[in-house]
mmCIF file of C-alpha atoms in Angstrom:
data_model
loop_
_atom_site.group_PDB
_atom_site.id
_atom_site.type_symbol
_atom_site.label_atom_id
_atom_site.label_comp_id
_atom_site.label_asym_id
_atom_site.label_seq_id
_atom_site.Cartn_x
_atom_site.Cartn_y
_atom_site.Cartn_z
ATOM 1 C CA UNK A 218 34.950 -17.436 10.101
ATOM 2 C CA UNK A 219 35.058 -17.811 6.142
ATOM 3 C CA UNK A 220 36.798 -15.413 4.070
ATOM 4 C CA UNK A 221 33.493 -13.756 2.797
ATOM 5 C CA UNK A 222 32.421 -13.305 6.337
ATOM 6 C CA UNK A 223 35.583 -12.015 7.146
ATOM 7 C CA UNK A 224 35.963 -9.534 3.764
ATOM 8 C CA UNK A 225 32.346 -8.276 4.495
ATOM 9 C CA UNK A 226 33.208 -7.526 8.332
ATOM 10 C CA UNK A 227 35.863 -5.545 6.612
ATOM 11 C CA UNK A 228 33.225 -4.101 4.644
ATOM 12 C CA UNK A 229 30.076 -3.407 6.048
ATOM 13 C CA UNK A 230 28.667 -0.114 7.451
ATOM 14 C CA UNK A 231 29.559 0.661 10.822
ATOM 15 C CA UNK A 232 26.164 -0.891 12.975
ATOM 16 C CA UNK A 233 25.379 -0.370 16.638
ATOM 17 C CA UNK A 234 25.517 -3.693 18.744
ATOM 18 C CA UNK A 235 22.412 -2.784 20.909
ATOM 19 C CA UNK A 236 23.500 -5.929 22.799
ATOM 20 C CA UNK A 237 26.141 -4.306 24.793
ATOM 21 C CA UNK A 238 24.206 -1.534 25.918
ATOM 22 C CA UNK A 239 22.154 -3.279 28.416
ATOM 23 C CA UNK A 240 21.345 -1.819 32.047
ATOM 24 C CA UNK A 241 23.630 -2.862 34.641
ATOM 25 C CA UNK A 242 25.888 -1.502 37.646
ATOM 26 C CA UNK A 243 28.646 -2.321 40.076
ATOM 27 C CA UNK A 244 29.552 -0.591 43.381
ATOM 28 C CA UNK A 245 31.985 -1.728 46.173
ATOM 29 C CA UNK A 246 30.323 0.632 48.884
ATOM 30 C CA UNK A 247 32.511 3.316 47.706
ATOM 31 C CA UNK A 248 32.591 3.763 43.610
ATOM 32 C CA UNK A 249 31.554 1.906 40.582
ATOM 33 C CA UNK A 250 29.398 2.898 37.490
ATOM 34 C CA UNK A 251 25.794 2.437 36.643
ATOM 35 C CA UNK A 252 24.861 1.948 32.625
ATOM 36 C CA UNK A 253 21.607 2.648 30.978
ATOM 37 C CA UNK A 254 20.042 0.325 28.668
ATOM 38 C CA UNK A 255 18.865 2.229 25.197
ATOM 39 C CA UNK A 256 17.363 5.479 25.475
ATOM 40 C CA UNK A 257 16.163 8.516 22.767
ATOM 41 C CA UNK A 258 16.618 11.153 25.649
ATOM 42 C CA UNK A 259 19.008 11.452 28.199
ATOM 43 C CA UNK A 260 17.721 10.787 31.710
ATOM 44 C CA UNK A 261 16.146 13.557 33.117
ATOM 45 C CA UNK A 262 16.251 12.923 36.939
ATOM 46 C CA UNK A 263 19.121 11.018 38.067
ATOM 47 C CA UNK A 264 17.710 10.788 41.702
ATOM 48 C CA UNK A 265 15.046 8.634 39.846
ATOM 49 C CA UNK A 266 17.898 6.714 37.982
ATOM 50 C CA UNK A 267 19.609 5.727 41.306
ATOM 51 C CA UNK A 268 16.707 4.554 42.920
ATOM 52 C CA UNK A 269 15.230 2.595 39.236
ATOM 53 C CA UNK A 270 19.257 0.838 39.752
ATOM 54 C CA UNK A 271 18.576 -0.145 43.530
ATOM 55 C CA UNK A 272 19.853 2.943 45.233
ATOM 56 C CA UNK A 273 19.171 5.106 47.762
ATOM 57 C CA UNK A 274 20.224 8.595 46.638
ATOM 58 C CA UNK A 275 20.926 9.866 49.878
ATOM 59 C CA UNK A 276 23.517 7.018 50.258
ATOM 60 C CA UNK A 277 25.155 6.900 46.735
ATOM 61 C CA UNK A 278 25.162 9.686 44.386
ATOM 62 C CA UNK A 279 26.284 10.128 40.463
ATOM 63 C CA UNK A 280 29.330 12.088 39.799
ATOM 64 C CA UNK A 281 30.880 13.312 36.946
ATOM 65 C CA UNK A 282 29.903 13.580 33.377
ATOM 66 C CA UNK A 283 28.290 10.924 31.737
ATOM 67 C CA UNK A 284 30.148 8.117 29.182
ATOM 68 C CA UNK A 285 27.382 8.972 25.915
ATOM 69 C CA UNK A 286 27.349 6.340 23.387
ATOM 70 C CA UNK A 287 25.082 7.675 20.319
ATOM 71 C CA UNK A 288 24.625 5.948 17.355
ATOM 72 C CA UNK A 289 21.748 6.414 14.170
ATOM 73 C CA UNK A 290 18.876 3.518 14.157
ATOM 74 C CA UNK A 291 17.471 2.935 10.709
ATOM 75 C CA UNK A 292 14.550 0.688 10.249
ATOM 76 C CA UNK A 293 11.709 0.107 7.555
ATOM 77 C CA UNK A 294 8.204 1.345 8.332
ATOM 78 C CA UNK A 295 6.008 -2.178 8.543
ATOM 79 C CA UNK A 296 3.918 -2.695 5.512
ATOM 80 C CA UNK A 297 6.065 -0.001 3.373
ATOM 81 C CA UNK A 298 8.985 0.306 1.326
ATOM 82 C CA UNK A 299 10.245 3.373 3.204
ATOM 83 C CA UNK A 300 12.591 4.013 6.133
ATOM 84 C CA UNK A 301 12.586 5.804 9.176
ATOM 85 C CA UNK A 302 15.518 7.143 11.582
ATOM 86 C CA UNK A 303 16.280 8.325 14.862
ATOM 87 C CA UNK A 304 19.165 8.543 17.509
ATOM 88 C CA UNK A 305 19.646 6.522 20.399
ATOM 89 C CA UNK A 306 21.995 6.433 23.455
ATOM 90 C CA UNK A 307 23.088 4.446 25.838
ATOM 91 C CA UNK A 308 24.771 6.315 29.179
ATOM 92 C CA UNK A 309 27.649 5.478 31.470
ATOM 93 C CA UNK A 310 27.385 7.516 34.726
ATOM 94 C CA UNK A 311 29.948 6.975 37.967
ATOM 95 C CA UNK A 312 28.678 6.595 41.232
ATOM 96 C CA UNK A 313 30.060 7.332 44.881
ATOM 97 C CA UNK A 314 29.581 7.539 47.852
ATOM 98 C CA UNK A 315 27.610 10.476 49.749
ATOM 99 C CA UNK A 316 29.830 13.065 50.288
ATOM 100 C CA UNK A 317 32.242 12.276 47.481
ATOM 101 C CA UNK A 318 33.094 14.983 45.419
ATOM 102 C CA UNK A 319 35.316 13.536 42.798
ATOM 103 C CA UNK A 320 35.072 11.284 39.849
ATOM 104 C CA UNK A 321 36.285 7.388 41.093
ATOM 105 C CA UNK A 322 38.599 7.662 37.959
ATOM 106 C CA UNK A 323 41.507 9.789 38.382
ATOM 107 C CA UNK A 324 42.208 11.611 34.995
ATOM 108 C CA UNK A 325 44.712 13.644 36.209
ATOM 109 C CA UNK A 326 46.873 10.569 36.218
ATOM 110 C CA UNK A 327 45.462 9.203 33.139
ATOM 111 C CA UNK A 328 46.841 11.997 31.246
ATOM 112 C CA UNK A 329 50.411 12.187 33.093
ATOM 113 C CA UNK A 330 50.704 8.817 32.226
ATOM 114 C CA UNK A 331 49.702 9.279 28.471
ATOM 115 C CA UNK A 332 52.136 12.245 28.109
ATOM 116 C CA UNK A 333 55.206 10.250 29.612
ATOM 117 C CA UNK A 334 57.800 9.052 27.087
ATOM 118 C CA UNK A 335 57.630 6.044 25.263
ATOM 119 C CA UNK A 336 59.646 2.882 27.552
ATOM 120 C CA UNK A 337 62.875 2.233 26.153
ATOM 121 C CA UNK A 338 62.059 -1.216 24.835
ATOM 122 C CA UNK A 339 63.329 -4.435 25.095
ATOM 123 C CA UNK A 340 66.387 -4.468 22.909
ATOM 124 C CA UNK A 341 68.062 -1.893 20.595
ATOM 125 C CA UNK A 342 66.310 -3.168 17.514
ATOM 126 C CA UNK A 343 63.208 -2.810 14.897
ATOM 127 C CA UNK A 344 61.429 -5.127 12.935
ATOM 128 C CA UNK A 345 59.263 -4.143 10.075
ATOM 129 C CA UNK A 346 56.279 -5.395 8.719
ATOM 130 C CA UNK A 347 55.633 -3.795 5.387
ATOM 131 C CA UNK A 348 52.288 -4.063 2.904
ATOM 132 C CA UNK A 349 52.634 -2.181 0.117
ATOM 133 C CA UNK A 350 51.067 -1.965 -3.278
ATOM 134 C CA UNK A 351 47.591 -4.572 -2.075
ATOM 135 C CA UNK A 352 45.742 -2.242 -4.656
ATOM 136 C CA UNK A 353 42.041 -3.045 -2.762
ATOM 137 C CA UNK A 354 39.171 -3.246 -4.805
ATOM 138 C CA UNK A 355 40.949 -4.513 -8.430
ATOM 139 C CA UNK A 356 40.001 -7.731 -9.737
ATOM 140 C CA UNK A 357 42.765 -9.525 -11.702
ATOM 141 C CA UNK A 358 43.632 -12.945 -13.475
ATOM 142 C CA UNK A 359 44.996 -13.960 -9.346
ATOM 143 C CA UNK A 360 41.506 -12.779 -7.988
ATOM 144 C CA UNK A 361 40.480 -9.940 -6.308
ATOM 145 C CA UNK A 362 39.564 -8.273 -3.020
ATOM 146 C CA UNK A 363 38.976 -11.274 -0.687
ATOM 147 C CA UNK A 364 42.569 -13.261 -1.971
ATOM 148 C CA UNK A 365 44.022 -9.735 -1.160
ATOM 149 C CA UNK A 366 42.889 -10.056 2.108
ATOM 150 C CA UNK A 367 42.912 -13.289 2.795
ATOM 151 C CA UNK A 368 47.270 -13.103 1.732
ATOM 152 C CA UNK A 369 47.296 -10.158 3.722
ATOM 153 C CA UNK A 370 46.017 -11.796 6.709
ATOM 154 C CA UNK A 371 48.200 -14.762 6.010
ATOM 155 C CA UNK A 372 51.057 -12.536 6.275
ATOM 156 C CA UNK A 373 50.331 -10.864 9.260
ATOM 157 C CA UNK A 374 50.081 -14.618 11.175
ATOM 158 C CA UNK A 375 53.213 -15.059 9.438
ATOM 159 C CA UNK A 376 54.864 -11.906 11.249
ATOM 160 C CA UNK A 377 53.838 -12.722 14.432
ATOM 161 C CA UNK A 378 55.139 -15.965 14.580
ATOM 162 C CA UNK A 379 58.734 -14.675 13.148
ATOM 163 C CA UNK A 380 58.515 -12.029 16.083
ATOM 164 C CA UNK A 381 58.776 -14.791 18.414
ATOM 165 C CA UNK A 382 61.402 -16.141 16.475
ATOM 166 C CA UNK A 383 63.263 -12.838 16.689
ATOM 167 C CA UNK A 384 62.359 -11.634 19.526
ATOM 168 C CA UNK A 385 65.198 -12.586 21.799
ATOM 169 C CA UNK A 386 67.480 -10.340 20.023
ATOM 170 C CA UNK A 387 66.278 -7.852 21.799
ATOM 171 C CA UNK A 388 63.118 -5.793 19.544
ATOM 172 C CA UNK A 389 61.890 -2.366 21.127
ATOM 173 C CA UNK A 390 59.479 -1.570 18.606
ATOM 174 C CA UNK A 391 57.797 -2.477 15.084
ATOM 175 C CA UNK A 392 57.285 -0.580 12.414
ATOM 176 C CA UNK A 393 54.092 -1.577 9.885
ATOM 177 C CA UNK A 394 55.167 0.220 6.484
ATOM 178 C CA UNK A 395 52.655 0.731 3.779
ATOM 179 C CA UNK A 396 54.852 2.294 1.053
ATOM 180 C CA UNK A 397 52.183 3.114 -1.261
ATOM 181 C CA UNK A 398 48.958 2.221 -3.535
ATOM 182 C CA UNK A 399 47.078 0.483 -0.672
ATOM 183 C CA UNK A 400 43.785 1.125 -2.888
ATOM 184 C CA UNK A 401 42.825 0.663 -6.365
ATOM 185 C CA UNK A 402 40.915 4.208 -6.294
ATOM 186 C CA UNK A 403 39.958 6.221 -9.112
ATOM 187 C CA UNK A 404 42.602 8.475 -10.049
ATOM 188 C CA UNK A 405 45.065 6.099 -11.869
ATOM 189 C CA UNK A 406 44.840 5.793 -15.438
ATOM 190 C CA UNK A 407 42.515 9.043 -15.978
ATOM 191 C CA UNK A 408 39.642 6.569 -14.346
ATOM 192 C CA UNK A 409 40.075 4.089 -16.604
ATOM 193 C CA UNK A 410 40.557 1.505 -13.947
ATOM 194 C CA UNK A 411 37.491 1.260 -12.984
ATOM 195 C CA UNK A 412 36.070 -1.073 -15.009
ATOM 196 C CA UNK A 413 37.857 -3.671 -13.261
ATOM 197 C CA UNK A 414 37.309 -2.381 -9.629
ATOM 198 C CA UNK A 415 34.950 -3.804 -7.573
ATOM 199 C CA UNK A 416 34.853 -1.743 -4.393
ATOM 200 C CA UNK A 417 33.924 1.494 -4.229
ATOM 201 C CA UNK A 418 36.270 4.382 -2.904
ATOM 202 C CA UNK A 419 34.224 4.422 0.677
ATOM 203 C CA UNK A 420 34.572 0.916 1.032
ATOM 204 C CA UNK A 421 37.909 0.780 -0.134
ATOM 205 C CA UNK A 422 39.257 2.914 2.366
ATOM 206 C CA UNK A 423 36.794 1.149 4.885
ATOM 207 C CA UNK A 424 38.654 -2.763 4.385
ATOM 208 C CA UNK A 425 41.890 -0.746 4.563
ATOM 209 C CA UNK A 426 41.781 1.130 7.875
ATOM 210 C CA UNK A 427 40.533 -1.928 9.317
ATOM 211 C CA UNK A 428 42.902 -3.778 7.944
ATOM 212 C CA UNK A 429 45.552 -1.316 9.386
ATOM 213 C CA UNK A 430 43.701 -1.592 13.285
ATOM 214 C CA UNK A 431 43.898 -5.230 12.533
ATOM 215 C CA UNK A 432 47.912 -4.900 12.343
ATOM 216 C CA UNK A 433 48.681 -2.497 15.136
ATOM 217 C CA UNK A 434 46.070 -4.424 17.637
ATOM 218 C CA UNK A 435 48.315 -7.845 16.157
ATOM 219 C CA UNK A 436 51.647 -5.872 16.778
ATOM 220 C CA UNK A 437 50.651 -3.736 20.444
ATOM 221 C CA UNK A 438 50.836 -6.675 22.872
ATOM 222 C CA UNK A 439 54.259 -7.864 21.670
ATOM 223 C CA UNK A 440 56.345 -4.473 22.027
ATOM 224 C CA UNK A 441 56.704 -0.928 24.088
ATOM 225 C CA UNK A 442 56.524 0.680 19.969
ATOM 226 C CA UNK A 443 54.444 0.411 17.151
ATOM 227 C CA UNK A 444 54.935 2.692 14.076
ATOM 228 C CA UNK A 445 52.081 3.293 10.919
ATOM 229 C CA UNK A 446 53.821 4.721 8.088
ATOM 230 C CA UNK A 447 52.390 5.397 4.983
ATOM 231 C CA UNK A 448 53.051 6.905 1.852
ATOM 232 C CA UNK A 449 50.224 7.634 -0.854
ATOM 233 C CA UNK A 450 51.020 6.124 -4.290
ATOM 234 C CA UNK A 451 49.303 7.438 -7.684
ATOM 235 C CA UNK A 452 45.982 4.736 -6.599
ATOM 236 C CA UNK A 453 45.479 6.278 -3.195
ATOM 237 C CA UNK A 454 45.216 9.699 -4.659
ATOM 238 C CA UNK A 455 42.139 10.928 -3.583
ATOM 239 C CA UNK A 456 41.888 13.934 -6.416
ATOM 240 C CA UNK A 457 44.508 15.643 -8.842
ATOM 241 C CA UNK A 458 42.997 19.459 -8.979
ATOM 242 C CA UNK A 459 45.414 22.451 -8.109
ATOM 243 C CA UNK A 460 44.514 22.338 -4.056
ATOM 244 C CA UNK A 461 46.129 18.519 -4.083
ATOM 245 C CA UNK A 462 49.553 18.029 -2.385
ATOM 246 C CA UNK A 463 51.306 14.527 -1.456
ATOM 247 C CA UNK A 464 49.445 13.876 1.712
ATOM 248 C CA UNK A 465 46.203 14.234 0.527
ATOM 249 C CA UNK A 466 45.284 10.507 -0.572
ATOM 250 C CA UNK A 467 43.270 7.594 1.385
ATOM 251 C CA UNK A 468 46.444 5.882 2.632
ATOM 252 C CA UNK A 469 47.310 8.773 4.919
ATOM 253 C CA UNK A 470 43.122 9.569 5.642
ATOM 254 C CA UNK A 471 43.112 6.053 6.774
ATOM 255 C CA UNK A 472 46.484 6.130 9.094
ATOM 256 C CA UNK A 473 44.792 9.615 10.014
ATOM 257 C CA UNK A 474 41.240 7.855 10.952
ATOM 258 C CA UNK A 475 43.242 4.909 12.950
ATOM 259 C CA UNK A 476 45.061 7.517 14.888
ATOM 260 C CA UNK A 477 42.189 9.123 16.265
ATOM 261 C CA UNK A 478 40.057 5.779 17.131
ATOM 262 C CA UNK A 479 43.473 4.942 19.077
ATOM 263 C CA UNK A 480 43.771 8.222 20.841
ATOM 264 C CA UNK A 481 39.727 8.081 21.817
ATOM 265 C CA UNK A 482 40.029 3.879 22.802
#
């Protein structure tokens, strides 16, 4: 991949992959899962569902709540310059056995699991990996967006490989630092700035929270710890009225966003 295709991965709108959602199932005689292909409307029988899948629904039944993915389709009306929208959905349902009144997946041990303490680690040490000041979105004399990314990227490769290096002193956890003025923005300079910046805020924030799940997923398999920090600098301000406080900037709504599409995944 090139680093334009790369940047505008990093860039572009969130899209459904419509590929994924196609129909299939799998059941060992006892549990498994059965997945729509797209739909507008949820399925309205599911006695009709198991038997369109190959079942017999007084042999297997669905239990649970469906898995909904839902996701916006926008496409141009043919001969016109206009648009048109609508949802779709793709379901996930879990099948058993006859008789079976519980869910194949046990979540009550999903969540003890996710609430046990962190392990211990593999050594009594931390090593940090720490990106600060990228400023994403300025152009300069050394280039702009894509050579930001494409150094950042460089050294992330670079950490991983001195991880190894490191890692048999003993390394429970590592800590990705980003100590400030991740974006260009708008704030900085009364607004001044942004006659040489050349992403907008949205997409600004959008190449650097993927930049940041690029880093942890880099960092997860290697230790039992990995830490986001981040600190707002004057760029990543987000506003300067009266309401404002520290927090409030796109490093931290970025970290925040990161967070959450951890917790969900």
């Amino acid at each position: 991949m090139s680093l334009e295709d790369k940047l505008e991965d990093l860039k572009a709108y969130p899209q459904a992959d419509e590929t994924k959602y196609q129909p299939k199932t799998e059941f060992d005689g006892t549990t498994g899962y059965l997945q729509t292909g797209v739909l507008k409307e949820a399925p309205a029988d599911y006695a009709e569902l198991l038997t369109q899948f190959g079942y017999n629904p007084e042999v297997v039944q669905i239990v649970g709540h469906p898995r909904v993915s839902k996701w916006q389709q926008r496409a141009r009306i043919r001969g016109t310059s206009e648009y048109e929208t609508c949802w779709l959905s793709a379901f996930k349902f879990q099948i058993a056995a006859k008789g079976s009144t519980s869910a194949p997946t046990d979540l009550e041990a999903i969540a003890k699991r996710a609430k046990k303490e962190p392990k211990t680690g593999a050594g009594p040490h931390w090593m940090v990996f720490q990106a600060g000041d990228l400023q994403i979105g300025k152009r300069s004399r050394d280039g702009a967006t894509e050579q930001i990314v494409e150094r950042y990227f460089q050294s992330l490769e670079a950490s991983v490989q001195e991880f190894k290096a490191l890692k048999k002193h003993g390394i429970e956890g590592i800590q990705i630092s980003m100590p400030g003025d991740m974006c260009e923005g708008n704030q900085s300079q009364a607004g001044q700035n942004l006659w040489l910046t050349q992403e907008t805020i949205t997409e600004q924030g959008r190449i650097l929270r993927r930049l940041m799940m690029a880093t942890v997923e880099a960092f997860a398999p290697l230790v039992d710890q990995v830490l986001l920090t981040v600190v707002n600098g004057n760029h990543d301000q987000a506003q300067r009225q009266q309401n404002t406080y520290p927090g409030d900037g796109w490093a931290t709504e970025s970290a925040i966003t990161v967070a959450d599409a951890l917790a969900l995944n």
